[in-house]
Amino acid sequence: MFLFTMEMTQRSLSKMYYSDSRIKVLYDWAEEHNLYLFRNKENLDEVLKVKSFEARGQKKLEYIPEEFGILKKLGSITIYYMGLKALPQSIGKLQNLQDLSCVYNKLQEIPDSLMKCRNLEYLSLHINEIKKLPNNLGDLKQLKVLKVDANLLEELPSSIGKLQKLEYLDLSDNPIKELPEELKNCTSLRELNIQGTLITHLPEWLGDMKNL
C-alpha cells in the first residue's frame, strides 16, 4: 500500500506544470499552511490569474514569501487571526491591489514598499503591534479608508496630509498624543476616531475641516 501511495504521489507531482520556480515555492508554502491559493494543481501557472487571497484563523501563518510579489493580478488580500509577523517587501509589486486587510496579527511594521501600491483604497491594520507608519504614507494617493486602531502608534507621519481622498481614519486605542497639523489637508475626511488615545485637546484647525 505504501509503495502504491508513493507511486501515485510521484505520478501526481509529475503532472504539475509551472513555468517559474517561484510558483513552485508559493505552491509548497500554500500546501504547508493549508491555504486555498492554487485552484488548478496540474497547471500551477493558473495562480498568476488569482485576484483575491484570503486566510482566516487557519494554521498559523507567520510569514509570506517574497515570491508572493509575482501575483500581480491580486486586487484584494485578507489575513485575519493568523499570527502574521511581517509583510513581504515584494508586496509593492502588486500594482492592482486595492484592498489590504491584515487584522488580529502580530505585525510590528509596514514595509515602505507597500506605498508603491498606488491603487490601494482600503487599508485595515487594526489590532497588531505596529509602532510606526512609513514616512511615505502620503504616496497612497487613492487611499480612502485607513484603520490602524489598537496598535502602538505614538505619532503619524506628516505625509498623511497628502491623502486627499482619505474619508475614514481610525486611530483609536493608540498612545498618540497629538494630531499632525498636516492632517487638515485631508479635505475629504468625513470620520476620525481618536477614542482611547492620549490626545487631551483638539486642535483649532480641526474645526475648519468642513466634511468632518
PDB file of C-alpha atoms in Angstrom, residues 86-156:
ATOM      1  CA  ALA A  86       5.638  40.673   8.601  1.00  0.00           C
ATOM      2  CA  LEU A  87       4.528  41.545   5.098  1.00  0.00           C
ATOM      3  CA  PRO A  88       6.990  40.819   2.280  1.00  0.00           C
ATOM      4  CA  GLN A  89       8.855  43.680   0.611  1.00  0.00           C
ATOM      5  CA  SER A  90       7.600  42.319  -2.697  1.00  0.00           C
ATOM      6  CA  ILE A  91       4.070  43.451  -1.838  1.00  0.00           C
ATOM      7  CA  GLY A  92       4.999  46.708  -3.546  1.00  0.00           C
ATOM      8  CA  LYS A  93       4.877  44.896  -6.885  1.00  0.00           C
ATOM      9  CA  LEU A  94       1.119  44.334  -6.578  1.00  0.00           C
ATOM     10  CA  GLN A  95       0.049  47.356  -8.585  1.00  0.00           C
ATOM     11  CA  ASN A  96      -3.581  46.196  -8.835  1.00  0.00           C
ATOM     12  CA  LEU A  97      -4.018  45.881  -5.073  1.00  0.00           C
ATOM     13  CA  GLN A  98      -6.994  47.926  -3.866  1.00  0.00           C
ATOM     14  CA  ASP A  99      -7.889  46.280  -0.559  1.00  0.00           C
ATOM     15  CA  LEU A 100      -5.496  45.055   2.144  1.00  0.00           C
ATOM     16  CA  SER A 101      -6.909  43.826   5.451  1.00  0.00           C
ATOM     17  CA  CYS A 102      -4.431  42.377   7.916  1.00  0.00           C
ATOM     18  CA  VAL A 103      -6.278  42.185  11.218  1.00  0.00           C
ATOM     19  CA  TYR A 104      -5.576  40.482  14.579  1.00  0.00           C
ATOM     20  CA  ASN A 105      -1.997  39.634  13.663  1.00  0.00           C
ATOM     21  CA  LYS A 106       1.463  40.464  15.036  1.00  0.00           C
ATOM     22  CA  LEU A 107       2.764  42.996  12.550  1.00  0.00           C
ATOM     23  CA  GLN A 108       5.316  45.368  14.072  1.00  0.00           C
ATOM     24  CA  GLU A 109       5.998  47.448  10.992  1.00  0.00           C
ATOM     25  CA  ILE A 110       4.751  48.102   7.480  1.00  0.00           C
ATOM     26  CA  PRO A 111       7.226  47.814   4.593  1.00  0.00           C
ATOM     27  CA  ASP A 112       7.894  51.066   2.748  1.00  0.00           C
ATOM     28  CA  SER A 113       7.349  49.140  -0.474  1.00  0.00           C
ATOM     29  CA  LEU A 114       3.605  48.968   0.272  1.00  0.00           C
ATOM     30  CA  MET A 115       3.471  52.675  -0.577  1.00  0.00           C
ATOM     31  CA  LYS A 116       4.146  51.694  -4.200  1.00  0.00           C
ATOM     32  CA  CYS A 117       0.668  50.155  -4.379  1.00  0.00           C
ATOM     33  CA  ARG A 118      -0.734  53.351  -5.849  1.00  0.00           C
ATOM     34  CA  ASN A 119      -4.232  51.917  -6.406  1.00  0.00           C
ATOM     35  CA  LEU A 120      -4.748  50.956  -2.754  1.00  0.00           C
ATOM     36  CA  GLU A 121      -8.053  52.354  -1.472  1.00  0.00           C
ATOM     37  CA  TYR A 122      -8.692  50.379   1.712  1.00  0.00           C
ATOM     38  CA  LEU A 123      -6.032  49.597   4.327  1.00  0.00           C
ATOM     39  CA  SER A 124      -7.048  47.894   7.568  1.00  0.00           C
ATOM     40  CA  LEU A 125      -4.286  47.024  10.032  1.00  0.00           C
ATOM     41  CA  HIS A 126      -6.141  47.119  13.310  1.00  0.00           C
ATOM     42  CA  ILE A 127      -5.116  45.022  16.291  1.00  0.00           C
ATOM     43  CA  ASN A 128      -1.444  44.495  15.521  1.00  0.00           C
ATOM     44  CA  GLU A 129       1.778  45.706  17.175  1.00  0.00           C
ATOM     45  CA  ILE A 130       2.717  48.481  14.762  1.00  0.00           C
ATOM     46  CA  LYS A 131       4.822  51.245  16.315  1.00  0.00           C
ATOM     47  CA  LYS A 132       5.319  53.465  13.293  1.00  0.00           C
ATOM     48  CA  LEU A 133       3.786  54.077   9.869  1.00  0.00           C
ATOM     49  CA  PRO A 134       6.050  54.640   6.848  1.00  0.00           C
ATOM     50  CA  ASN A 135       7.153  58.243   6.295  1.00  0.00           C
ATOM     51  CA  ASN A 136       5.978  57.990   2.697  1.00  0.00           C
ATOM     52  CA  LEU A 137       2.407  57.052   3.669  1.00  0.00           C
ATOM     53  CA  GLY A 138       1.231  60.007   1.604  1.00  0.00           C
ATOM     54  CA  ASP A 139       2.213  58.197  -1.584  1.00  0.00           C
ATOM     55  CA  LEU A 140      -1.032  56.203  -1.346  1.00  0.00           C
ATOM     56  CA  LYS A 141      -2.932  58.856  -3.282  1.00  0.00           C
ATOM     57  CA  GLN A 142      -6.061  56.715  -3.791  1.00  0.00           C
ATOM     58  CA  LEU A 143      -6.450  55.702  -0.142  1.00  0.00           C
ATOM     59  CA  LYS A 144      -9.971  56.283   1.203  1.00  0.00           C
ATOM     60  CA  VAL A 145     -10.010  54.199   4.394  1.00  0.00           C
ATOM     61  CA  LEU A 146      -7.189  53.781   6.907  1.00  0.00           C
ATOM     62  CA  LYS A 147      -7.772  51.675  10.029  1.00  0.00           C
ATOM     63  CA  VAL A 148      -4.788  51.431  12.361  1.00  0.00           C
ATOM     64  CA  ASP A 149      -6.639  51.214  15.676  1.00  0.00           C
ATOM     65  CA  ALA A 150      -5.355  49.082  18.558  1.00  0.00           C
ATOM     66  CA  ASN A 151      -1.669  49.308  17.700  1.00  0.00           C
ATOM     67  CA  LEU A 152       1.312  51.000  19.388  1.00  0.00           C
ATOM     68  CA  LEU A 153       1.445  54.200  17.343  1.00  0.00           C
ATOM     69  CA  GLU A 154       2.731  57.304  19.108  1.00  0.00           C
ATOM     70  CA  GLU A 155       2.633  59.621  16.109  1.00  0.00           C
ATOM     71  CA  LEU A 156       1.595  59.918  12.476  1.00  0.00           C
TER      72      LEU A 156
END
